[in-house]
Short mmCIF file of C-alpha atoms in Angstrom, two decimals:
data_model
loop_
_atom_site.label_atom_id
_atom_site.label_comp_id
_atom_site.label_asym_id
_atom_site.label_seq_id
_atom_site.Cartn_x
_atom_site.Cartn_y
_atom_site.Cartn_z
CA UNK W 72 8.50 3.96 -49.99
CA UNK W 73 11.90 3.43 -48.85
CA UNK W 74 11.97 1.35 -45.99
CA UNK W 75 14.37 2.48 -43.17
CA UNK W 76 17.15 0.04 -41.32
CA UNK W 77 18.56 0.20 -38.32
CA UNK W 78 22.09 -1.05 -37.20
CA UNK W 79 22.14 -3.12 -33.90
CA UNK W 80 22.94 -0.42 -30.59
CA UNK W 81 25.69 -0.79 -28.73
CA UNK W 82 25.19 -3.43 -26.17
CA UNK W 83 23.84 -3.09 -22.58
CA UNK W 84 23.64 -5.14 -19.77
CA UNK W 85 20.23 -5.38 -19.09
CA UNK W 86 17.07 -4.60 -21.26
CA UNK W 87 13.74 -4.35 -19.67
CA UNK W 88 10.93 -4.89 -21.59
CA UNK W 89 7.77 -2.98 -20.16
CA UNK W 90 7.17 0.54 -18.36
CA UNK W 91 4.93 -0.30 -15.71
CA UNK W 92 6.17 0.30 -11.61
CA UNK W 93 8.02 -3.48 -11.94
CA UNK W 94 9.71 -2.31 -14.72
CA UNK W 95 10.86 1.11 -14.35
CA UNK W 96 11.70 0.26 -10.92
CA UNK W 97 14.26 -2.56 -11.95
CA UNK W 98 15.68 0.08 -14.49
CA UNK W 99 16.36 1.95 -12.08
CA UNK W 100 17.96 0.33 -9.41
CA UNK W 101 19.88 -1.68 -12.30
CA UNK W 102 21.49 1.44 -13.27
CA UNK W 103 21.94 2.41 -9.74
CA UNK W 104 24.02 -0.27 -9.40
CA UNK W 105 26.11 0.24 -12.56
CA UNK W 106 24.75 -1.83 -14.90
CA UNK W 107 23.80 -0.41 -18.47
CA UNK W 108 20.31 -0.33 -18.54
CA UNK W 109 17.72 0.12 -22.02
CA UNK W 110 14.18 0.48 -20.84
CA UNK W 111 11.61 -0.49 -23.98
CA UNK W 112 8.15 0.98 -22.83
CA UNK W 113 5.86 0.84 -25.48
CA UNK W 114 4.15 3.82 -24.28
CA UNK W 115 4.05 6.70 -26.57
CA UNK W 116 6.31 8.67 -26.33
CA UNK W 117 4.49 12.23 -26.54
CA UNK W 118 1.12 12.96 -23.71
CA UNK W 119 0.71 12.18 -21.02
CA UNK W 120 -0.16 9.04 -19.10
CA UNK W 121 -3.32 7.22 -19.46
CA UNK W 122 -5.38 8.36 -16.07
CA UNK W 123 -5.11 5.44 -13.46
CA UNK W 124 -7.35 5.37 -10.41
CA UNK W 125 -6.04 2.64 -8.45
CA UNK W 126 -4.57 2.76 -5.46
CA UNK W 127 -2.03 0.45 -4.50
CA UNK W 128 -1.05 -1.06 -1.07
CA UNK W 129 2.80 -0.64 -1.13
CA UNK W 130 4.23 -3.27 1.72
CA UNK W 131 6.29 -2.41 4.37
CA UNK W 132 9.52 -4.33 2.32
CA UNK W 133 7.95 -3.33 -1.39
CA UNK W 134 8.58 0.55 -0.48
CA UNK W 135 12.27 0.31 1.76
CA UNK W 136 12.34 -0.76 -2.67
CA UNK W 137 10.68 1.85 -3.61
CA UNK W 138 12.66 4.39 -1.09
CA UNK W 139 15.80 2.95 -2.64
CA UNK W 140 14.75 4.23 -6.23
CA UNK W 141 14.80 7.83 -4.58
CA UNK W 142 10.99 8.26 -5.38
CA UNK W 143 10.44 8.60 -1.44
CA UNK W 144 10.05 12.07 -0.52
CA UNK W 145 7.94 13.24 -4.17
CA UNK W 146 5.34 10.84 -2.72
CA UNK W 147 5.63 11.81 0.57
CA UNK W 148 2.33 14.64 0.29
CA UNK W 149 0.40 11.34 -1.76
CA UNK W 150 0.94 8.20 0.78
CA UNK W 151 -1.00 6.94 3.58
CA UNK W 152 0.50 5.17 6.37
CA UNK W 153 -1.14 1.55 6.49
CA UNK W 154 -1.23 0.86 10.04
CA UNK W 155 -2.96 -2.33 10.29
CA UNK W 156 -5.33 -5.15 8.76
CA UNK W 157 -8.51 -5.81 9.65
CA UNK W 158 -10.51 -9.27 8.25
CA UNK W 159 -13.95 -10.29 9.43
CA UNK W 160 -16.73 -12.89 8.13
CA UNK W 161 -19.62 -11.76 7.29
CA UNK W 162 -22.22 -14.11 5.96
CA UNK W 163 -24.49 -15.60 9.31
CA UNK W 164 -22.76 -16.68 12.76
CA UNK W 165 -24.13 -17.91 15.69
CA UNK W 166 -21.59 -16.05 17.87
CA UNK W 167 -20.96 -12.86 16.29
CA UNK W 168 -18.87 -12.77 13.43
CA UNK W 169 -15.05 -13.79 13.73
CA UNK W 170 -12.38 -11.69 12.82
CA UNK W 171 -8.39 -10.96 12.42
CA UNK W 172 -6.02 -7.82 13.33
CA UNK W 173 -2.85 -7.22 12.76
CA UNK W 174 -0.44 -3.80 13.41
CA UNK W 175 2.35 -1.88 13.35
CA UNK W 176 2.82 -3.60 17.22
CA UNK W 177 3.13 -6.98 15.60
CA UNK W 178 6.23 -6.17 13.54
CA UNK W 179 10.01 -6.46 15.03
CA UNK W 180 10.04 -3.85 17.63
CA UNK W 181 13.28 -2.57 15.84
CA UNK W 182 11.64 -0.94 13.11
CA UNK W 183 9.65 1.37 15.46
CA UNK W 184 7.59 3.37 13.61
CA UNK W 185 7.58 2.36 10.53
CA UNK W 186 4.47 1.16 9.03
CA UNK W 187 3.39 -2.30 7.64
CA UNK W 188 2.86 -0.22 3.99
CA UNK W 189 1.95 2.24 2.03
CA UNK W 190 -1.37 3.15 0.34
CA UNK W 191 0.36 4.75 -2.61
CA UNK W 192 -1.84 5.96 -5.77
CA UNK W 193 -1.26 4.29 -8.86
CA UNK W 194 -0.55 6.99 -11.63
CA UNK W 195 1.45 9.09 -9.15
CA UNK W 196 3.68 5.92 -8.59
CA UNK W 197 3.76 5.76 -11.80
CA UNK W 198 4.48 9.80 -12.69
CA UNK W 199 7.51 9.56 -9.72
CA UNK W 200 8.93 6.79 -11.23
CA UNK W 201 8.84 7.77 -14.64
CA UNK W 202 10.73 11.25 -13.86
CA UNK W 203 13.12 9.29 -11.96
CA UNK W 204 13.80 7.08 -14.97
CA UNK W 205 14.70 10.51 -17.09
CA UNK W 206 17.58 11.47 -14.24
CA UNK W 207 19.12 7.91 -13.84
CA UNK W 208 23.01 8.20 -15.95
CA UNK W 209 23.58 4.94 -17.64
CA UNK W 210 20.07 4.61 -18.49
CA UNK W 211 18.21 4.70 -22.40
CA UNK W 212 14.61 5.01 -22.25
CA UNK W 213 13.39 4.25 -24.84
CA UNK W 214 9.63 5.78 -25.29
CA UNK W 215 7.04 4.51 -27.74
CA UNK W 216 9.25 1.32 -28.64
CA UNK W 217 7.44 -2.14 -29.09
CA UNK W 218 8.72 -5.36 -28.88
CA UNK W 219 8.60 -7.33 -32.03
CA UNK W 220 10.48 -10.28 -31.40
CA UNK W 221 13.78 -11.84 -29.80
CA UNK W 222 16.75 -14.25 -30.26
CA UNK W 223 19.12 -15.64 -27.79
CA UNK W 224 22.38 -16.60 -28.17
CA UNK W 225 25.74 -17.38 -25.93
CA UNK W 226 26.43 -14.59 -25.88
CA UNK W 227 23.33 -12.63 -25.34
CA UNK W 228 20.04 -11.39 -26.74
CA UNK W 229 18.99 -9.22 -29.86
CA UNK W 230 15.54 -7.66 -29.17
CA UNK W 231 13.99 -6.72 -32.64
CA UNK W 232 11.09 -3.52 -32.28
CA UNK W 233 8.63 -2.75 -34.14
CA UNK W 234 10.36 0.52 -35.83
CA UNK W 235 12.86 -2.19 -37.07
CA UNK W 236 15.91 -0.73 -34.56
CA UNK W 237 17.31 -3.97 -32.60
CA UNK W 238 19.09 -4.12 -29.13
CA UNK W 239 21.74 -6.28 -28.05
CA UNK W 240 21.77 -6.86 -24.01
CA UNK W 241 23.27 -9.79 -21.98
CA UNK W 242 19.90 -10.16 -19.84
CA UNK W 243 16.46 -9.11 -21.01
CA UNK W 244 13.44 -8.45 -18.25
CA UNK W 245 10.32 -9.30 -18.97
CA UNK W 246 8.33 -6.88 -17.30
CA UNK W 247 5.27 -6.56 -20.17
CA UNK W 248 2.39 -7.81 -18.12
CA UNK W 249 0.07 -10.78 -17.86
CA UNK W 250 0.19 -11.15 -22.03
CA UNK W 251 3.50 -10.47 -21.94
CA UNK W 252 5.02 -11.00 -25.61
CA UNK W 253 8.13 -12.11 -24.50
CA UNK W 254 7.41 -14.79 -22.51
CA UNK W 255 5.13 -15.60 -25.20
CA UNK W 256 7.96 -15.37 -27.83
CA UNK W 257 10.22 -17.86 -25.59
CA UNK W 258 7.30 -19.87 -25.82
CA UNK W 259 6.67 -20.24 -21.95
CA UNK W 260 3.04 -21.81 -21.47
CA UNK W 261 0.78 -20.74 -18.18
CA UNK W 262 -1.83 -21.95 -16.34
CA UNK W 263 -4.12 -20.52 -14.91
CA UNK W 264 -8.13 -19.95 -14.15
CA UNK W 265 -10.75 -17.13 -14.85
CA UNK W 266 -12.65 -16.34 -11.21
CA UNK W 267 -15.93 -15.59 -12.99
CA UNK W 268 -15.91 -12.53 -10.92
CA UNK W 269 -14.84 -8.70 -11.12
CA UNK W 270 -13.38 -6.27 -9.22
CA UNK W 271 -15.67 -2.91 -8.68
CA UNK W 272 -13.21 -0.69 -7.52
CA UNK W 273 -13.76 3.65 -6.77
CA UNK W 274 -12.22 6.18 -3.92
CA UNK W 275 -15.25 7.21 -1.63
CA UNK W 276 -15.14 9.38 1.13
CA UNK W 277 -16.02 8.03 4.67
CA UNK W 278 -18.27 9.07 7.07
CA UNK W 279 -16.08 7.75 9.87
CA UNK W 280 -12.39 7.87 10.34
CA UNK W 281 -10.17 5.13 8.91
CA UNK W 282 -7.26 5.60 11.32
CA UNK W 283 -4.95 3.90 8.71
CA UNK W 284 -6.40 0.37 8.75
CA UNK W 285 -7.10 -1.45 5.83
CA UNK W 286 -10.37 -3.28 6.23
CA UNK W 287 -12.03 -6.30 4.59
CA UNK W 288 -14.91 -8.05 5.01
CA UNK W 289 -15.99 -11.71 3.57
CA UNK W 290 -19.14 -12.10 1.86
CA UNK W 291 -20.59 -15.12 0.17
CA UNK W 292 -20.49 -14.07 -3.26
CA UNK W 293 -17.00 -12.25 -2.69
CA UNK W 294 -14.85 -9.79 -0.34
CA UNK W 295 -16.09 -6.12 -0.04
CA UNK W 296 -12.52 -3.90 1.53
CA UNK W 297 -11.41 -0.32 1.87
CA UNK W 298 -8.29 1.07 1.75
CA UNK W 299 -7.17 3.81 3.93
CA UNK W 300 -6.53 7.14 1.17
CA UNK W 301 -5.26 10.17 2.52
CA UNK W 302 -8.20 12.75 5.12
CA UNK W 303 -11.26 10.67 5.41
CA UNK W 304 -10.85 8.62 2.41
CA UNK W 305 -10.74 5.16 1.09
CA UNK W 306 -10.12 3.06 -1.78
CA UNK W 307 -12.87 0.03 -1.64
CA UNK W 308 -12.45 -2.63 -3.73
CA UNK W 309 -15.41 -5.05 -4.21
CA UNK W 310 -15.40 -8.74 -5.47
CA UNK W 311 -18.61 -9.29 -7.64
CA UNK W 312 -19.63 -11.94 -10.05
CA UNK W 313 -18.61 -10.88 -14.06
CA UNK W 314 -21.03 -8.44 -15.63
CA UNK W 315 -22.36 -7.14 -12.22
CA UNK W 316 -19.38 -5.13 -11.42
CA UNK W 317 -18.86 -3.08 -15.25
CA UNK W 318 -22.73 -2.80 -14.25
CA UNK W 319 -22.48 -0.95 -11.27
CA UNK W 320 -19.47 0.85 -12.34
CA UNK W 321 -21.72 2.45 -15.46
CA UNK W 322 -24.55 3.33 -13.37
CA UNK W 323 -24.50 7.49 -12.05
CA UNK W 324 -22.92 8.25 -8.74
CA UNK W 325 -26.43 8.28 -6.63
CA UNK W 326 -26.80 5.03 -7.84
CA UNK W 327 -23.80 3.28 -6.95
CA UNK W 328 -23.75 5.45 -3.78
CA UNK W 329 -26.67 4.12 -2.54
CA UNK W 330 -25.99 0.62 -3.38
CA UNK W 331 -22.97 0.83 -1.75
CA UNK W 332 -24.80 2.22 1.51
CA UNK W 333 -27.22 -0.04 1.87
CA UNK W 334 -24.85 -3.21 1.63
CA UNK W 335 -21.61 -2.21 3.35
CA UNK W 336 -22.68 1.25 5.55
CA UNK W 337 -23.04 -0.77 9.13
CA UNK W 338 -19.19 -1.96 7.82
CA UNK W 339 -17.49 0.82 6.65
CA UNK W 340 -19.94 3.88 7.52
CA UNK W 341 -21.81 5.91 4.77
CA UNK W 342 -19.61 6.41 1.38
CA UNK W 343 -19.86 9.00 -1.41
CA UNK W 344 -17.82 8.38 -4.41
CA UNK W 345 -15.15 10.67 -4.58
CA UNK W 346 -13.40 9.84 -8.69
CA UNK W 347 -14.71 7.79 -11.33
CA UNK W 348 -15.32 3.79 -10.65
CA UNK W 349 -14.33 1.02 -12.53
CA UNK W 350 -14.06 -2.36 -12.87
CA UNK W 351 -11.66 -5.18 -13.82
CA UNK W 352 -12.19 -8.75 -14.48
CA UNK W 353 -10.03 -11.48 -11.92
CA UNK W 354 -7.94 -14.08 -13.54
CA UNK W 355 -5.04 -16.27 -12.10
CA UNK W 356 -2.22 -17.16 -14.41
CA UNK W 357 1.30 -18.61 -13.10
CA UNK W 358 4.07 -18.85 -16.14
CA UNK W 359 5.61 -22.16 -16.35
CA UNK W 360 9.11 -20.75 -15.49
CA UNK W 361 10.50 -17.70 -14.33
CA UNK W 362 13.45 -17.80 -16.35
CA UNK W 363 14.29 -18.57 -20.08
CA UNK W 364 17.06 -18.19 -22.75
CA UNK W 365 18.91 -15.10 -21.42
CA UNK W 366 15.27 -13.70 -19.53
CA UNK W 367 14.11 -13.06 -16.63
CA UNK W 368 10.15 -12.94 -16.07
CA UNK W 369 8.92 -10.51 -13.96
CA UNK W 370 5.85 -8.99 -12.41
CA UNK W 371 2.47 -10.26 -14.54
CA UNK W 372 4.51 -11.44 -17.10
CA UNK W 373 5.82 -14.32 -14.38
CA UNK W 374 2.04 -14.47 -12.32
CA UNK W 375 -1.04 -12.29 -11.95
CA UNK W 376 -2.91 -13.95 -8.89
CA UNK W 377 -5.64 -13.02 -6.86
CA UNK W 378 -5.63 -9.17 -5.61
CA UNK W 379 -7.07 -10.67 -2.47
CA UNK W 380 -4.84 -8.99 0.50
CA UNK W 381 -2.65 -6.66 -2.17
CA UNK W 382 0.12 -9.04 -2.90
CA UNK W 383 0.27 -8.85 -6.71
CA UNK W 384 2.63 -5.86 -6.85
CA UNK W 385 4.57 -6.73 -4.39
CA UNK W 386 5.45 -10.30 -5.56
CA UNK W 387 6.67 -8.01 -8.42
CA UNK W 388 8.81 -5.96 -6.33
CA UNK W 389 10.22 -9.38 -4.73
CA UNK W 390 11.15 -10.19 -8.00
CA UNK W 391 13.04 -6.70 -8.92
CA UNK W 392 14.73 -7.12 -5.55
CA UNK W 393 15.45 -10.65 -6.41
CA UNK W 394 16.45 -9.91 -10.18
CA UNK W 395 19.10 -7.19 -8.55
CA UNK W 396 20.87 -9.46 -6.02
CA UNK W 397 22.00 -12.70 -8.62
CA UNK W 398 22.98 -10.00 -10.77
CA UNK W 399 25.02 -7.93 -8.33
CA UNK W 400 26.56 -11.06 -7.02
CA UNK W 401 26.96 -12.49 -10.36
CA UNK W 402 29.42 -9.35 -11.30
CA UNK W 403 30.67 -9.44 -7.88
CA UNK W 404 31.78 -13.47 -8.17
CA UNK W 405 32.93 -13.00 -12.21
CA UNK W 406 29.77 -14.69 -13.17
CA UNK W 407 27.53 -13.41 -16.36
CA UNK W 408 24.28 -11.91 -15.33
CA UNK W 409 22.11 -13.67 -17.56
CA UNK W 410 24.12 -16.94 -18.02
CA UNK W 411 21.56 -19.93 -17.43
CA UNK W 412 23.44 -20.60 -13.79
CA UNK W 413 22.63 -17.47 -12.76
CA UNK W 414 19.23 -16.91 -13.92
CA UNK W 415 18.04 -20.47 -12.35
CA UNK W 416 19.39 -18.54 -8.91
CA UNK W 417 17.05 -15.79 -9.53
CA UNK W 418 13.69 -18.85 -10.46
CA UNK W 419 14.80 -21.28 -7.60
CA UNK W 420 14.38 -17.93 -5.27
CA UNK W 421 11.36 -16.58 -7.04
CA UNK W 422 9.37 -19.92 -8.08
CA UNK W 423 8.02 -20.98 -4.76
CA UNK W 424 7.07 -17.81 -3.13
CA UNK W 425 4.87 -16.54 -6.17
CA UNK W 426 3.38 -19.77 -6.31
CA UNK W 427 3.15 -20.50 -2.55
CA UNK W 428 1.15 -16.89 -2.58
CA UNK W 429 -1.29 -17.83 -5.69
CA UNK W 430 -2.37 -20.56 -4.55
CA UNK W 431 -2.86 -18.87 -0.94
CA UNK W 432 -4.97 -16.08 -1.84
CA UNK W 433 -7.21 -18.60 -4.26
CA UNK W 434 -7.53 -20.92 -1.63
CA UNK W 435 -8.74 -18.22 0.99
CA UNK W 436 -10.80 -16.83 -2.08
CA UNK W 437 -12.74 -20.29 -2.19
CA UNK W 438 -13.09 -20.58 1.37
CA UNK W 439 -14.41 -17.41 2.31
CA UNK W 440 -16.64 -16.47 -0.85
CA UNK W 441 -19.30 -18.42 0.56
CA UNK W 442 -21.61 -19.14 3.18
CA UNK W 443 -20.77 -23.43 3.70
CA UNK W 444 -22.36 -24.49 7.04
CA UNK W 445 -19.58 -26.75 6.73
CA UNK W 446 -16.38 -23.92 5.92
CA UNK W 447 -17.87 -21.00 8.12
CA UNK W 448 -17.00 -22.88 11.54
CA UNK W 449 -13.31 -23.60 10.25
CA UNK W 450 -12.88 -20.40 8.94
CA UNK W 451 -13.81 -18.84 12.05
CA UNK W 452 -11.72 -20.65 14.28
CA UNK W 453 -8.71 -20.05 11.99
CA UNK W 454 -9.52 -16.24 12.13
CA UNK W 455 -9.58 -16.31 15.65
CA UNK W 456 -6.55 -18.35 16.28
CA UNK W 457 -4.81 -15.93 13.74
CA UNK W 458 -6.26 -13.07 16.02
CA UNK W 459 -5.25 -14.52 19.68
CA UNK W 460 -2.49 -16.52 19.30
CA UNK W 461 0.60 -13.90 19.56
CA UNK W 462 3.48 -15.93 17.45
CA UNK W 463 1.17 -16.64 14.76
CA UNK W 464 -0.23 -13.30 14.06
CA UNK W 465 3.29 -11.56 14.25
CA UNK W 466 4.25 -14.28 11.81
CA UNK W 467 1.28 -13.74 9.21
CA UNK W 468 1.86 -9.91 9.99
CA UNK W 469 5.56 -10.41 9.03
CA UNK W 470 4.83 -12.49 5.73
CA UNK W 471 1.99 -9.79 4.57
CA UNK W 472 4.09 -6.67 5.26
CA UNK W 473 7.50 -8.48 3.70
CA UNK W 474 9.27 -7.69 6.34
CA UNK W 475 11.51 -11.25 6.85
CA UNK W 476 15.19 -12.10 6.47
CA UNK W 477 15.31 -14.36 3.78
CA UNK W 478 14.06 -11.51 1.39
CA UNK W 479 16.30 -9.41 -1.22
CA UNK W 480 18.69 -6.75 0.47
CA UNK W 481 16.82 -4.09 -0.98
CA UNK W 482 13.65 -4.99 1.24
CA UNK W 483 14.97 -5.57 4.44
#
C-alpha cells in the first residue's frame, strides 16, 4: 500500500487545537479580528454530535464573549436568564441554617437589566458555535483531524496530524482538554488531585418555580444545586462520593426520582427527571504554565478545577478573551503573536486568576463538605457576612458574574 504525503499548508496565524466551546470560540473571534485561523477538531467529520446533557452556567462577562461570536440571538429560544445565587448550609445548626444571596441588584447599576449569566445548554452551545465556525471567512476547519505531534521553531510551529498533512502557524492554541496532547507533547507537567467524589448530574422538572436563581445547598458528604432551565425546570448537579453517583445514575427513573425526593424535596420541591442522568468523576489539575514554545494553553488543557459555583468554562472564556487582546495588541504594536514576549503577557494575565479560582472552589469544597463542629460556626458567619454586608456581596457578586474592569475587552 502506497502510503500518501502531504506538503506543509500555507501558513496561518493561529492554529487551534480542539473543537470544544473554548476552542471554536477563539477561532472565531481570531478570525473576526483578521487573523488566519486553522481549527483542528478531531471530531469526525461526518454525524452528528455526540448528545450532551449538560447545562452550562454562561457568566454575565463569559456571554458579552459569547454575544461577540454572533451566536446570541440562535440561542436566544434555549437560554435562561440567571438572576441570582443562592448558598445555604445544610448539615445541623443551632440557629437555623446560614445562607448567601446575590442578584442582578448587586451588579453596577449601569448594566440595568442584564443578568449575572446565562444557563445555556451544552450541545446547543456547542451546535451554534459550530455553524458559526462554517460562516467565519479566513477560517479552515478542519473536521476529523488529530493531532499527532508538534515542533517549534523561530519562526513558528509545524503541527503534524494523524492523516500525515502538517500545518505551519505562528501561534498554536491548545484548546484539547484536561489530557490535552499538546501540552503533553511540550512536555508541560500538572498537578493536581482526584476528589474521590462524582458529579450526579440530570434536568428534572420542579414542582415550584425557580424564578431564575441558581440554588445550592452544602451537605456533609458534598453540595446538592439546581440550575434554573427554561418553564419549570432545572439542571441539579449533585456531589457524591465515587461509585455512588454512576450508581444512581444507572438505576430507572422512579428510583432516582424518589431518592432525589426524599433527600433534597424540603430544598428544591418535588423533582421528576426530565432527560437521561449521568455522572462524571471530579478531579483538579492546574498545568505548570500557560504558555510554551509558540502555545498558548487554554481551557482544560491549562486547568480543570472544581465545578463548584460554574467557573470552569468561564476561566476558559477568560482565557479566549485574554488569548485575543496580546494578540490584537501584539499586531497593533508590530509585535509577533506568538513570540515568547508576547505569550508570557497572555500567562502573567492568565496564571493567577485560574489558580487564585482552583484553589478557591477546593478550599470552599473542603470546608463545606462536612459537618466539623469546629468549621460549621466559621462557615456560617462568613455566609452571613457575605449575605449582610453590602460592599462585600456586590464584590463576590462582581467576581462570580465576571463583570470587573481589569478583564479582556471582549467581557466587559
Amino acid at each position: 500500500m502506497t502510503e500518501t504525503r502531504f506538503a506543509p499548508s500555507a501558513p496561518c496565524e493561529l492554529a487551534v487545537v480542539g473543537a470544544g466551546p473554548v476552542g471554536t470560540s477563539l477561532a472565531i473571534l481570531a478570525a473576526q479580528a483578521g487573523f488566519a485561523v486553522t481549527l483542528i477538531d478531531g471530531r469526525p467529520a461526518t454525524g452528528a454530535n455526540t448528545t450532551d446533557t449538560r447545562t452550562f452556567a454562561v457568566v454575565r462577562g463569559s456571554w458579552r464573549l459569547l454575544r461577540a461570536t454572533g451566536i446570541g440571538p440562535e440561542l436566544a429560544d434555549q437560554t435562561t436568564p440567571l438572576n441570582g445565587l443562592d448558598a445555604e448550609d445544610g448539615g445541623t445548626h443551632w440557629f437555623g441554617a446560614p445562607h448567601a444571596a446575590f442578584s442582578t441588584e448587586d451588579l453596577d447599576p449601569d448594566a440595568s437589566g442584564e443578568p449575572l449569566g446565562q444557563m445555556v445548554p451544552a450541545g446547543a452551545l456547542q451546535a451554534a458555535l459550530d455553524r458559526r465556525t462554517a460562516e467565519i471567512p479566513g477560517l479552515t476547519w478542519l473536521r476529523g483531524a488529530r493531532f499527532s505531534g508538534m515542533t517549534t521553531g523561530p519562526g513558528g510551529a509545524e503541527i503534524s496530524l494523524e492523516d500525515g498533512r502538517v500545518i505551519r502557524a505562528g501561534l498554536v492554541a491548545a484548546c484539547d482538554g484536561i489530557h490535552s496532547a499538546v501540552r503533553q507533547s511540550l512536555g508541560i507537567p500538572t498537578e493536581g488531585r482526584a476528589y474521590g467524589k462524582s458529579v450526579f448530574a440530570a434536568d428534572v422538572t420542579l414542582s415550584r418555580p425557580h424564578h431564575g436563581i441558581a440554588r445550592q445547598l452544602f451537605t456533609p458528604e458534598g453540595p446538592f444545586a439546581t440550575l434554573p432551565l427554561p418553564g419549570n425546570r432545572a439542571n441539579l448537579a449533585w456531589y457524591m462520593k465515587t461509585g455512588a453517583a454512576e450508581t444512581l445514575a444507572k438505576l430507572p427513573k422512579d428510583a432516582i426520582e424518589a431518592e432525589l425526593n426524599a433527600r433534597f424535596a424540603d430544598f428544591a420541591g418535588e423533582m421528576q427527571l426530565d432527560g437521561p442522568p449521568l455522572s462524571y468523576p471530579l478531579v483538579m489539575q492546574i498545568a505548570g504554565k500557560m504558555a510554551g514554545p509558540r502555545t498558548a494553553l487554554l481551557g482544560d488543557a491549562a486547568h480543570r478545577i472544581n465545578p463548584l459555583a460554574g467557573q470552569g468554562l468561564n476561566l476558559g472564556f477568560k482565557d479566549v478573551g485574554a488569548l485575543i487582546d496580546v494578540m490584537t495588541e501584539a499586531r497593533e504594536t508590530g509585535l509577533d503573536p506568538g513570540s515568547d514576549t508576547v505569550l508570557a503577557r497572555y500567562q502573567e494575565w492568565r496564571r493567577f486568576d485560574s489558580a487564585a479560582t482552583a484553589m478557591a472552589m477546593d478550599l470552599i469544597d473542603r470546608a463545606f463538605s462536612n459537618d466539623n463542629a469546629f468549621l460549621k460556626p466559621l462557615r456560617g458567619l462568613a455566609l452571613t457576612a457575605a449575605n449582610r454586608i453590602a460592599p462585600l456581596r456586590r464584590a463576590l457578586a462582581r467576581q462570580a458574574s465576571a463583570d470587573q474592569a481589569h478583564l479582556p475587552s471582549l467581557m466587559r
